[in-house]
CSV table of C-alpha atoms and ligand atoms in Angstrom, one decimal:
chain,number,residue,atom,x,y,z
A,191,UNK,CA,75.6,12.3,221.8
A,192,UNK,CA,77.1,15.3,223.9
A,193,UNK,CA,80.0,15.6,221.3
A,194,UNK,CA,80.0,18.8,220.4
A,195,UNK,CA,79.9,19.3,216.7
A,196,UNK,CA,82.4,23.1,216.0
A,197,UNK,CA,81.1,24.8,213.0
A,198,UNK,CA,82.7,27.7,211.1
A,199,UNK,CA,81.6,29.1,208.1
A,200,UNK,CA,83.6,31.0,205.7
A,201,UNK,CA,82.7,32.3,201.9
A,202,UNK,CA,79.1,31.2,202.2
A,203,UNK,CA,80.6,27.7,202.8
A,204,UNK,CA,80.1,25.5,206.5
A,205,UNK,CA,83.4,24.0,207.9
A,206,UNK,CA,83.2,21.1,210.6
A,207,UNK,CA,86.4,20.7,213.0
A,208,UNK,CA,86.2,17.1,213.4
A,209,UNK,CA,88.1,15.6,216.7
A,210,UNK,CA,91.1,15.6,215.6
A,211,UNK,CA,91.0,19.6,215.0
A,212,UNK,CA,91.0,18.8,211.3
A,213,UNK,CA,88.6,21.5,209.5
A,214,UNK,CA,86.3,19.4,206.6
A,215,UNK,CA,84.1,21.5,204.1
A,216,UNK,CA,80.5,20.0,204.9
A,217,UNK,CA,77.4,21.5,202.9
A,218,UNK,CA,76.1,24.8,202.8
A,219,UNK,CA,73.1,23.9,204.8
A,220,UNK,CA,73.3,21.6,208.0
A,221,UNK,CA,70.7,19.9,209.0
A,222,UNK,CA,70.4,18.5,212.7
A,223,UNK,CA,67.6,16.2,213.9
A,224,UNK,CA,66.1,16.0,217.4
A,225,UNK,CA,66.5,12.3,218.7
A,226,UNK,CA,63.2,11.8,221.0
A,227,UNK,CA,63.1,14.4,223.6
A,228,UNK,CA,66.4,15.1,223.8
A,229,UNK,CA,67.2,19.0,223.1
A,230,UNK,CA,70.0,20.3,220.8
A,231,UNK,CA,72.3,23.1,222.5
A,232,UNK,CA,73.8,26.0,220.7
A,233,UNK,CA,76.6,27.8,221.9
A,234,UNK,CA,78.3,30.8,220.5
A,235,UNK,CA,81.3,31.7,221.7
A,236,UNK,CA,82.4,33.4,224.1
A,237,UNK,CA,78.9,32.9,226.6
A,238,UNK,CA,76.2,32.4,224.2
A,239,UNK,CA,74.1,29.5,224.9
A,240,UNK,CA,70.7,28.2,223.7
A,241,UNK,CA,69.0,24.7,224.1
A,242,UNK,CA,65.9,24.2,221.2
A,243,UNK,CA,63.5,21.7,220.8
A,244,UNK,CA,62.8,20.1,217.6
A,245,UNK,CA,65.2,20.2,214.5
A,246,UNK,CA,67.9,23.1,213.7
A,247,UNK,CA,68.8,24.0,210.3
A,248,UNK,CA,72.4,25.8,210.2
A,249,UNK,CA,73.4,27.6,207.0
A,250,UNK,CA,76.8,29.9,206.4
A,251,UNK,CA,76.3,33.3,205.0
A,252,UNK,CA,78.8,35.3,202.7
A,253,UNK,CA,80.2,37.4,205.2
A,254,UNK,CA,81.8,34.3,207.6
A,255,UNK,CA,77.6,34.4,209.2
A,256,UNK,CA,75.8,31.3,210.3
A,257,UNK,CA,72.0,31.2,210.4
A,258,UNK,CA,70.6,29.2,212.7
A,259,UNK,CA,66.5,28.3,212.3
A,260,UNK,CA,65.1,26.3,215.0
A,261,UNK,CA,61.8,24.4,213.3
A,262,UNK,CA,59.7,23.2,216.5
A,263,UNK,CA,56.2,22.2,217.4
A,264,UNK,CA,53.8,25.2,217.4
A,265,UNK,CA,53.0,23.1,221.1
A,266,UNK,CA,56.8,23.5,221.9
A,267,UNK,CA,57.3,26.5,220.9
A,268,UNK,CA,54.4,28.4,222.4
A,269,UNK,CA,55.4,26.5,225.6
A,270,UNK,CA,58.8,27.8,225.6
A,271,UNK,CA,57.4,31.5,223.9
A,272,UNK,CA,55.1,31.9,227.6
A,273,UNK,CA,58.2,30.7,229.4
A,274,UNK,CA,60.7,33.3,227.6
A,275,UNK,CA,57.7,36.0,228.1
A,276,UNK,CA,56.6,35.8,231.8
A,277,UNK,CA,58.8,35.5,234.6
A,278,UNK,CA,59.1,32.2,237.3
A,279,UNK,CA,56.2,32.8,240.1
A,280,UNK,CA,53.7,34.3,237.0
A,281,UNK,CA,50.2,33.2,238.5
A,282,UNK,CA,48.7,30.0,236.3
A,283,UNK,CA,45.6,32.4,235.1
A,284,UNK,CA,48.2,35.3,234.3
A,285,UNK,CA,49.8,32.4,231.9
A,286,UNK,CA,47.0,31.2,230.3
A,287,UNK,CA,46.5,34.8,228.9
A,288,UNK,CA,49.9,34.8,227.8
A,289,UNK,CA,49.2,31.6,226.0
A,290,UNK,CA,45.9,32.4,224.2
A,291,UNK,CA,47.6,35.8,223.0
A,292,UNK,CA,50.8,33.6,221.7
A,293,UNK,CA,48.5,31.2,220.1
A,294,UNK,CA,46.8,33.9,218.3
A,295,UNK,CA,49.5,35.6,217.2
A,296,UNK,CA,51.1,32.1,215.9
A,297,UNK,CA,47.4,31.6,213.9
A,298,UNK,CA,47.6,35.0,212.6
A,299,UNK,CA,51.5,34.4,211.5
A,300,UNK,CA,50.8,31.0,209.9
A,301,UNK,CA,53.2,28.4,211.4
A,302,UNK,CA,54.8,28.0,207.9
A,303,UNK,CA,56.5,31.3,208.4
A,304,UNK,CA,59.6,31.8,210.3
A,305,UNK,CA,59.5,33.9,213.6
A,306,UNK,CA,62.2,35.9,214.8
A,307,UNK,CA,63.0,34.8,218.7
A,308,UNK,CA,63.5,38.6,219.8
A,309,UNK,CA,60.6,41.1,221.9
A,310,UNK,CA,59.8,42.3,218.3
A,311,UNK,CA,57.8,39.3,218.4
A,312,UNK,CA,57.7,37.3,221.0
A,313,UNK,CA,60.4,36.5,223.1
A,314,UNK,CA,62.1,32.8,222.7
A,315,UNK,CA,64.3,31.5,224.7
A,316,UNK,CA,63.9,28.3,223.5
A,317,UNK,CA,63.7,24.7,226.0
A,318,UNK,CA,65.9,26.1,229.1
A,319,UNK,CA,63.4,28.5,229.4
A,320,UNK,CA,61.1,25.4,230.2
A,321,UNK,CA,59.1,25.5,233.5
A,322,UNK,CA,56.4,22.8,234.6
A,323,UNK,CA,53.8,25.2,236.0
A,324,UNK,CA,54.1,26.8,232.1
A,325,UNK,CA,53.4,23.9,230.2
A,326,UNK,CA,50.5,22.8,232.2
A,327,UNK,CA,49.0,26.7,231.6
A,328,UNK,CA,49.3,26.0,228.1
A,329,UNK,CA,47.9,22.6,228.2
A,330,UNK,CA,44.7,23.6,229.5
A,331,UNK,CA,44.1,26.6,226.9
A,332,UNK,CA,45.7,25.0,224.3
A,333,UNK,CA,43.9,26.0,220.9
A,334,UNK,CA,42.0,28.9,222.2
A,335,UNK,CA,42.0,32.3,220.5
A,336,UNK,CA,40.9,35.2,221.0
A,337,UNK,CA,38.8,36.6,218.8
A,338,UNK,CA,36.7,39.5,218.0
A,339,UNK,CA,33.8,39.9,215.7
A,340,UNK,CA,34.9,36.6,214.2
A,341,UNK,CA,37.9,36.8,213.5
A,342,UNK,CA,41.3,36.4,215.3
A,343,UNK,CA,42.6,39.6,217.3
A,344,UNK,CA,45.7,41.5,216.3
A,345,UNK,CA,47.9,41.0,218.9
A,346,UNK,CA,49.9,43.5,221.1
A,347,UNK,CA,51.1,43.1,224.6
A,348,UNK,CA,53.7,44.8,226.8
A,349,UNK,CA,55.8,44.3,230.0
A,350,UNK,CA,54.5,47.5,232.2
A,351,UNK,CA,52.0,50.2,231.2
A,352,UNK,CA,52.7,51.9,234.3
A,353,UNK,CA,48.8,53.4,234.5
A,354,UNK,CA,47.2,52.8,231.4
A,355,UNK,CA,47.0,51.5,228.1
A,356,UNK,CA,47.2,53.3,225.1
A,357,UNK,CA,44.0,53.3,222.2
A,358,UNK,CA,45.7,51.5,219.1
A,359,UNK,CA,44.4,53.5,216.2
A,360,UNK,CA,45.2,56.6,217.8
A,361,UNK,CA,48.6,55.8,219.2
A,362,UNK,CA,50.1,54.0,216.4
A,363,UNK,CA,48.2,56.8,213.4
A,364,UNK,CA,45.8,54.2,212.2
A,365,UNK,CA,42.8,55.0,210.4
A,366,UNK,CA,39.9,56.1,212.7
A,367,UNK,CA,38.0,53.1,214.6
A,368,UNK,CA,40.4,50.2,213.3
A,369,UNK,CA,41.3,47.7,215.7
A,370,UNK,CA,38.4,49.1,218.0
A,371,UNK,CA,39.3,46.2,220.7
A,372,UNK,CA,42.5,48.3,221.8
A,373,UNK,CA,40.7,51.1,224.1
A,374,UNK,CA,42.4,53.0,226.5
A,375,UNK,CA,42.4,51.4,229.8
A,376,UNK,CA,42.8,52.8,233.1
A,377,UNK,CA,45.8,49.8,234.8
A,378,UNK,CA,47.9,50.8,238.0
A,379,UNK,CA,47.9,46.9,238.4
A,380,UNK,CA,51.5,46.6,237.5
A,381,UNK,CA,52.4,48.7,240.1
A,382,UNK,CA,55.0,46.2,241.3
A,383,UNK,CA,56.6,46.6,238.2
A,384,UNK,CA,60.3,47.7,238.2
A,385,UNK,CA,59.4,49.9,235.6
A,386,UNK,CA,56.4,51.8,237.7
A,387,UNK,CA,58.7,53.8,238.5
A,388,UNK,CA,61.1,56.6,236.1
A,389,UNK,CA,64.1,55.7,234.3
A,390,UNK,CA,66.2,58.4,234.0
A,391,UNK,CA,68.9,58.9,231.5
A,392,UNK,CA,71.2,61.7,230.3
A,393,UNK,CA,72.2,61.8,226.6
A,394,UNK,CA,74.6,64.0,225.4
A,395,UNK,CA,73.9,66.6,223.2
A,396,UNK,CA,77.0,65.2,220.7
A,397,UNK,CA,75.7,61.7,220.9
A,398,UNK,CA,71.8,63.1,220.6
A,399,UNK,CA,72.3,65.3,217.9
A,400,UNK,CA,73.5,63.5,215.0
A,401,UNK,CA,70.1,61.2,215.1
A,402,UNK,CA,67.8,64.1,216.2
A,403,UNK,CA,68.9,67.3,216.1
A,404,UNK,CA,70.4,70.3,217.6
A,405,UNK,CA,68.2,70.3,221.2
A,406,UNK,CA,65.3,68.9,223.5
A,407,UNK,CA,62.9,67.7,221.3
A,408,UNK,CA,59.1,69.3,222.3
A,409,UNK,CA,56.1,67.0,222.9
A,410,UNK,CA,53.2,68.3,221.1
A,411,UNK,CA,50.5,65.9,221.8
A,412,UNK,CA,49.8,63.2,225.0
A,413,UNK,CA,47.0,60.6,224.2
A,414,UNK,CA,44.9,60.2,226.9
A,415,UNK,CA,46.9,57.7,228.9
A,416,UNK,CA,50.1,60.4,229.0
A,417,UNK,CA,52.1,58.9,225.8
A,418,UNK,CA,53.5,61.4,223.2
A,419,UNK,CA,51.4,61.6,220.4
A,420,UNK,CA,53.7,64.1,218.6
A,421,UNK,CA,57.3,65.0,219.0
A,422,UNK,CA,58.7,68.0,217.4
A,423,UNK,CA,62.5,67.9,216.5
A,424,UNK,CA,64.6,70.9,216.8
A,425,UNK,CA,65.8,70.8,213.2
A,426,UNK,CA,61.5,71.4,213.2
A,427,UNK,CA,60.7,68.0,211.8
A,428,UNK,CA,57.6,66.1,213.5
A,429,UNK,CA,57.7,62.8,214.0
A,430,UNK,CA,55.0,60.7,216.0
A,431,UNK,CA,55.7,59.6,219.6
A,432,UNK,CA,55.9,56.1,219.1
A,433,UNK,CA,58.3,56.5,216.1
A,434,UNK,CA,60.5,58.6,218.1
A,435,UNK,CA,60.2,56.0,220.5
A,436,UNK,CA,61.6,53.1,218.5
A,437,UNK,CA,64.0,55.6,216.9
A,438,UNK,CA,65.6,55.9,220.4
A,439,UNK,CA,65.3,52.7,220.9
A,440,UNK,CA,66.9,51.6,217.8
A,441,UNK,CA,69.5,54.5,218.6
A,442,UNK,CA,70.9,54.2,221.7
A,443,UNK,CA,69.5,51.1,223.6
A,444,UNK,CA,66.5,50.2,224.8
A,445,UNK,CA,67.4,50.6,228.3
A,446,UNK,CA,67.2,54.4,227.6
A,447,UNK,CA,63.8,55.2,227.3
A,448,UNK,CA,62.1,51.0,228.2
A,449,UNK,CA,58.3,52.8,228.3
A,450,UNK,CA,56.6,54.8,226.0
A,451,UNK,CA,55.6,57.8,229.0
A,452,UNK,CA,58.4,59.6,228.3
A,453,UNK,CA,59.2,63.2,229.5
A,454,UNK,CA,62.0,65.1,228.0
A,455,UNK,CA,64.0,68.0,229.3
A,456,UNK,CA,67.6,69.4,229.8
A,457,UNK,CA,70.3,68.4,231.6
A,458,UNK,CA,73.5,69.7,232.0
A,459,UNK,CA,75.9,71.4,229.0
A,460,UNK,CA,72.5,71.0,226.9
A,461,UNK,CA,72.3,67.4,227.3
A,462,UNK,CA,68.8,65.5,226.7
A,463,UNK,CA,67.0,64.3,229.7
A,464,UNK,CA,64.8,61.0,229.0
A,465,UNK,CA,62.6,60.0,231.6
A,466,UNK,CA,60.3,57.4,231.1
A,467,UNK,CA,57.5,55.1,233.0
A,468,UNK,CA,56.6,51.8,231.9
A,469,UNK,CA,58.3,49.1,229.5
A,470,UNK,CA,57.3,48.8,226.1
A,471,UNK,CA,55.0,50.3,223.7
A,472,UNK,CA,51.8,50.2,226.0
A,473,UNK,CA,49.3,48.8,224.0
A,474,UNK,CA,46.9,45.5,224.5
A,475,UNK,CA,48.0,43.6,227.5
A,476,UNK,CA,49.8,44.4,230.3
A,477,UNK,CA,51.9,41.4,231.4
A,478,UNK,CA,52.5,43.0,235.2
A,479,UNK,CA,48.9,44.1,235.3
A,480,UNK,CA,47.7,40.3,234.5
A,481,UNK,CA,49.8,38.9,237.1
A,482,UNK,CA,48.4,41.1,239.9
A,483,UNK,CA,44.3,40.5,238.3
A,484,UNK,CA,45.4,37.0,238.9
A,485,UNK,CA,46.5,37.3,241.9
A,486,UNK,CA,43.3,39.3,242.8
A,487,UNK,CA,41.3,35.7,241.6
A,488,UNK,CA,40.2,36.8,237.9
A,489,UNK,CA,40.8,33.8,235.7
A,490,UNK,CA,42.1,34.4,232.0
A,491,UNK,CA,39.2,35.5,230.5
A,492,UNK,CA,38.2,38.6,232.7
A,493,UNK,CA,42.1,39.4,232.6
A,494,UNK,CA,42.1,39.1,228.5
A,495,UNK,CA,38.9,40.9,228.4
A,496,UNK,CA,40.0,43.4,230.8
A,497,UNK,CA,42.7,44.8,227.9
A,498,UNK,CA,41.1,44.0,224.9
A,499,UNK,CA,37.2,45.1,224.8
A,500,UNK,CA,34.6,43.2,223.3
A,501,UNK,CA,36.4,40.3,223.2
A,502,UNK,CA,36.1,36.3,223.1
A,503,UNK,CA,38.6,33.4,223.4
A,504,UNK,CA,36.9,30.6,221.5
B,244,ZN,ZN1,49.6,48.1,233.7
């Protein structure tokens, strides 16, 4: 009713400030309906601010927390997923890829399970993210998969690969020949990509050395696409590229190191030089790549079975 309702938690307990500034103790668990199509905004202080479709569940955690699940439409939520995912003036074929691949990963998750609304999945923005151009993409492939040899694909996608894909089982030390639709493919179709071209950062020995080790770590091994397949440390510990990759990452921000085609040397007082191509971990499809095959007139099939060989959307 564009009230807004102030919520506090404390203890594991939920407070509401009513209008008067008075603070009641409500339930542990909160639940807010959607009235029609009306969306329900979240805002965390100081700039934080959300709008969902569908119902929100709000719960307070022990240390002062509140958890906040948004339980949508799988048709809302893939609608808002491909919004969150690909950027305003995405080509309509380029979005119906996007779709199928969010639909399959949503088949292969189950819809009963809860999603996290972060990259590590799939990106959701929730209903700002909303565009008109997206939801009539995902009208028109709504409840296609894809799927190989029967059964729906494991799904991996990226922003940039910044000149080719990586083979999965390789790349990610899976046995031999599993997920045999990930191939190594040749892709300077994301060329317009911020990220064609090198990030460059400096860490500094003392900031680099308590996660990794006195000095440059060496790369061993490149797959066939240029991405570390092996990364020895200098305390002599190997770890494989893609888990030194998300150990950055995880370390010191993602804007360090956004692609997996990393080169790493030193920089001054023995600092460690990061330079990398590409935004994330380069497998499946790439998201810049499908905008420019759509642009060149493929429709979403040949772009979908352009990354991932052998493929059908059904
Ligand atoms: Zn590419």
């Amino acid at each position: 009713m564009n009230r807004p309702l102030r919520l506090e938690s404390e203890d594991g307990k939920l407070y509401i400030r009513n209008s008067k500034k008075e603070r009641v103790q409500g339930t542990s668990l909160l639940h807010l309906r959607e009235i029609g199509r009306h969306t329900l905004a979240v805002v965390v202080p100081p700039a934080s601010q959300r709008r969902y479709h569908g119902d929100l569940f709000i719960g307070a955690e022990r240390q002062g927390a509140l958890t906040i699940v948004n339980s949508v439409t799988p048709n809302d939520y893939i609608k808002d997923v491909v919004a969150s995912e690909m950027p305003p003036g995405t080509p309509g074929e380029a979005l119906k890829a996007q779709a199928v691949l969010s639909q399959t990963l949503l088949l292969r998750t189950g819809s009963r399970n809860d999603l996290g609304d972060s990259t590590e999945q799939q990106s959701y923005l929730g209903a700002a993210a909303e565009r008109p151009e997206v939801n009539s993409a995902v009208r028109s492939v709504w409840g296609k998969h894809l799927y190989y040899q029967g059964l729906p694909v494991i799904v991996y996608y990226h922003s940039t690969c910044a000149g080719g894909t990586s083979e999965a089982a390789q790349y990610f030390g899976l046995k031999s020949g599993s997920l045999p639709y990930f191939k190594h493919v040749a892709c300077s179709k994301c060329s317009a990509s911020p990220f064609w071209h090198p990030t460059r950062n400096e860490i500094p020995l003392s900031v680099f050395a308590p996660a990794f080790g006195e000095g440059v770590p060496t790369i061993l091994k490149r797959d066939e696409a240029g991405r570390a397949l092996s990364v020895k440390l200098a305390n002599g510990k190997a770890l494989s590229g893609y888990d030194f990759w998300m150990r950055l990452g995880q370390s010191f921000g993602w804007d360090k190191a956004p692609g997996t085609r990393y080169q790493l040397t030193s920089g001054r007082d023995g600092a460690v030089v990061i330079e990398s191509t590409g935004a994330g971990h380069g497998v499946g499809l790439c998201q810049w790549g499908a905008s420019q095959l759509a642009r060149e007139g493929k429709d979403f099939r040949a772009i979908l079975n352009y990354y991932y060989s052998n493929c059908e959307v059904l």
